[in-house]
CSV table of C-alpha atoms in Angstrom, one decimal:
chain,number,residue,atom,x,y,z
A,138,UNK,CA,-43.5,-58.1,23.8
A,139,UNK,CA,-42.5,-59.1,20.1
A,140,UNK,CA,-44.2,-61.5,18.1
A,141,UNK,CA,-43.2,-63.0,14.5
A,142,UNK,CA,-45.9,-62.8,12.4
A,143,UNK,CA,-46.8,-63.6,8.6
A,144,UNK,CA,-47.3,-60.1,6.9
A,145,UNK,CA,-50.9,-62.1,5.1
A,146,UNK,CA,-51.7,-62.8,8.8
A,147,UNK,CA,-52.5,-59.2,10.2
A,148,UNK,CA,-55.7,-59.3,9.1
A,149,UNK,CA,-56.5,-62.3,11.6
A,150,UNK,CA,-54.1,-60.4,14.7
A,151,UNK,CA,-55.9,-57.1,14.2
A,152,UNK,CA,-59.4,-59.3,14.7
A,153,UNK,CA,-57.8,-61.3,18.0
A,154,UNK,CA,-56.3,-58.0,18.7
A,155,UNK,CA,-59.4,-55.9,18.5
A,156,UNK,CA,-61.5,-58.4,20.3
A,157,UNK,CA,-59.1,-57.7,23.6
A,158,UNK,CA,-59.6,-54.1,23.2
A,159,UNK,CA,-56.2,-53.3,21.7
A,160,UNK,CA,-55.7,-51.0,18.4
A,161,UNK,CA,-53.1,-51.7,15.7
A,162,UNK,CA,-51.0,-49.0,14.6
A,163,UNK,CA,-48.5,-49.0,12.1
A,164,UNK,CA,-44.4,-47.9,12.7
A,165,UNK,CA,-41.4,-47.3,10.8
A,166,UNK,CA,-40.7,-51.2,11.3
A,167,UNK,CA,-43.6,-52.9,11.1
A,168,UNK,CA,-46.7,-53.0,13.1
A,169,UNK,CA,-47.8,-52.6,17.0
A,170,UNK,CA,-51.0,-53.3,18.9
A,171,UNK,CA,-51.5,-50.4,21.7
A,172,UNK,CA,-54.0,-51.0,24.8
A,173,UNK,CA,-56.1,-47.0,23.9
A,174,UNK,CA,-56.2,-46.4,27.6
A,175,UNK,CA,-52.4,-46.7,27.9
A,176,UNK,CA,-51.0,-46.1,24.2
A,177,UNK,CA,-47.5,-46.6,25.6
A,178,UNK,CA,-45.3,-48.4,22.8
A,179,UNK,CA,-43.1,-49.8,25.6
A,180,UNK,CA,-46.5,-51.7,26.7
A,181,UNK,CA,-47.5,-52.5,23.8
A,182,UNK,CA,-47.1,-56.0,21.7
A,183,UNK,CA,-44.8,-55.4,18.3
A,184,UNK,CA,-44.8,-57.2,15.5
A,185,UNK,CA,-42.0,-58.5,13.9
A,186,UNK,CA,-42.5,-59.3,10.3
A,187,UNK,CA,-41.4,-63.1,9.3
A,188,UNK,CA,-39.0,-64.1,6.3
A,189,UNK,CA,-38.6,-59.9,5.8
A,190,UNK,CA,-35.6,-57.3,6.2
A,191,UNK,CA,-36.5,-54.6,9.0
A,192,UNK,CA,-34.2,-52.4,7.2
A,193,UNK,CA,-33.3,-52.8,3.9
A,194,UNK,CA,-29.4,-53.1,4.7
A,195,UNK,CA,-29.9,-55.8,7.5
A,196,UNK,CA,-28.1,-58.8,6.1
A,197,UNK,CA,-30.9,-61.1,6.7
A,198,UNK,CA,-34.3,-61.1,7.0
A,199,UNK,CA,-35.7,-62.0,10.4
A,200,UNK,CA,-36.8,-66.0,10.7
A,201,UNK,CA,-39.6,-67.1,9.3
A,202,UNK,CA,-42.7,-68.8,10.7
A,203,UNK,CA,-41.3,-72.3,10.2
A,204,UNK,CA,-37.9,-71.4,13.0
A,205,UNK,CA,-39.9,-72.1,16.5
A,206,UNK,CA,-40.3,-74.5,18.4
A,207,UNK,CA,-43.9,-75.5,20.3
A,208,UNK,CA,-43.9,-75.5,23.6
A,209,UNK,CA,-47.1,-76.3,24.2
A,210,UNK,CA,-50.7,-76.3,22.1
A,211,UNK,CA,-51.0,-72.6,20.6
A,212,UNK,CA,-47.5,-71.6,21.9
A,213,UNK,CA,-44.0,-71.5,20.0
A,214,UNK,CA,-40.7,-69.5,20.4
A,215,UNK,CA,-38.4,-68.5,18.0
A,216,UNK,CA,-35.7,-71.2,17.8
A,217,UNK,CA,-32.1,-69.8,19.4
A,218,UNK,CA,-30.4,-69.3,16.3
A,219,UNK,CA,-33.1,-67.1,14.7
A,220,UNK,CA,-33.6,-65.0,18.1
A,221,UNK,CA,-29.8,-64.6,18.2
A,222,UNK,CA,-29.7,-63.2,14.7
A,223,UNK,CA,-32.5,-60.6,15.3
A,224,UNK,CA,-31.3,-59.1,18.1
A,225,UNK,CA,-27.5,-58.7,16.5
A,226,UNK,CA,-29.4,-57.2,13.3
A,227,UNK,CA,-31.5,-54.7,15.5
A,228,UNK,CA,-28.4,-54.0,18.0
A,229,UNK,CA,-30.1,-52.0,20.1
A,230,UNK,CA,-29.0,-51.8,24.3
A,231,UNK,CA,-31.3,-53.8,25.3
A,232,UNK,CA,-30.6,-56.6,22.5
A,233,UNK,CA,-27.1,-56.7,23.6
A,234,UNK,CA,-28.3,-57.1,27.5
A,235,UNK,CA,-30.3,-59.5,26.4
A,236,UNK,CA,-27.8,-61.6,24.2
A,237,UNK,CA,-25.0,-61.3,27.2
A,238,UNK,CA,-27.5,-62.8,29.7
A,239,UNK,CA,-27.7,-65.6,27.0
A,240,UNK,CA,-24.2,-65.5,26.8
A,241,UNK,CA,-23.7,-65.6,31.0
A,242,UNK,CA,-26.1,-69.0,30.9
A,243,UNK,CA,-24.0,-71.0,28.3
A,244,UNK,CA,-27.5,-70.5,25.6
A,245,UNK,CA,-25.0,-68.7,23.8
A,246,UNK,CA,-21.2,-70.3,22.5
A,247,UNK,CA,-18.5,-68.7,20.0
A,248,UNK,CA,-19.9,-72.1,17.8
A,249,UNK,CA,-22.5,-69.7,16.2
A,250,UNK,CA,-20.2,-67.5,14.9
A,251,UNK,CA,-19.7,-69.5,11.8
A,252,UNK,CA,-23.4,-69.2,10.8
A,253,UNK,CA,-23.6,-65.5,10.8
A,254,UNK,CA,-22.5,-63.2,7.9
A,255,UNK,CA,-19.2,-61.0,8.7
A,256,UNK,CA,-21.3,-57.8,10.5
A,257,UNK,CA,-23.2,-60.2,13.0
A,258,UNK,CA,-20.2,-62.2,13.4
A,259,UNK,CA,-17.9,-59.3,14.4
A,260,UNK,CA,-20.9,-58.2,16.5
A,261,UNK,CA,-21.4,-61.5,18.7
A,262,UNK,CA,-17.4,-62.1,18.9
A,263,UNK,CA,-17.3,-58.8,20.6
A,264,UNK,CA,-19.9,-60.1,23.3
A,265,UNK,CA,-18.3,-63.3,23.8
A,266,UNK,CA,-14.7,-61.2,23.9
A,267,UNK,CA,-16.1,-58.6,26.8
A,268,UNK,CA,-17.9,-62.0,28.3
A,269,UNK,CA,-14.7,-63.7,28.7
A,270,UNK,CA,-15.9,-66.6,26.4
């Protein structure tokens, strides 16, 4: 699980973290809370920084706090556009399984290519392409 978080904020997660029994631990890009009696990152809950670059050559930052949308009382989800855009800049296998099943369910439309810099662009027109959209 990912969640966007304010960098000045981790002070607060680690607290709500800790009080569920989960450590934090810090990684390459950014931050992770790890259960100690399963200290599996592919259980654990990653944090994705708001408003900053993962990598310094990403052509954007990721969104910031202010692109979600509440679905309810105490819980919001990245709006489309932003969620699209981190998962071109971190292009990983399972980003681009991920964007294709957006892609198979009409979430995603060659529309959005014209709001992404050249790299994404060329990234998401290949998905659409092999998607026969």
């Amino acid at each position: 699980m990912d969640i966007l978080i304010n960098r000045t904020d981790l002070a607060k997660a680690k607290s709500a973290a800790l009080s569920v029994g989960m450590e934090y631990f810090d990684v390459i890009d950014g931050g992770m809370f790890l259960e100690p009696s399963d200290p599996n990152p592919r259980h654990g809950v990653h944090l994705v920084w708001a408003g900053e670059k993962v990598k310094a050559d990403d052509p954007l930052p990721n969104p910031t706090i202010d692109e979600r949308k509440e679905l309810e009382p105490g819980k919001s989800v990245v709006l489309l556009p932003g969620l699209v855009r981190m998962k071109l800049m971190a292009n990983r296998d399972k980003d681009r399984v991920h964007l294709r099943d957006m892609i198979d369910v009409g979430l995603i439309e060659r529309s959005m290519l014209a709001g992404l810099p050249a790299e994404l662009a060329t990234r998401l027109d290949a998905l659409l392409t092999d998607a026969g959209r």
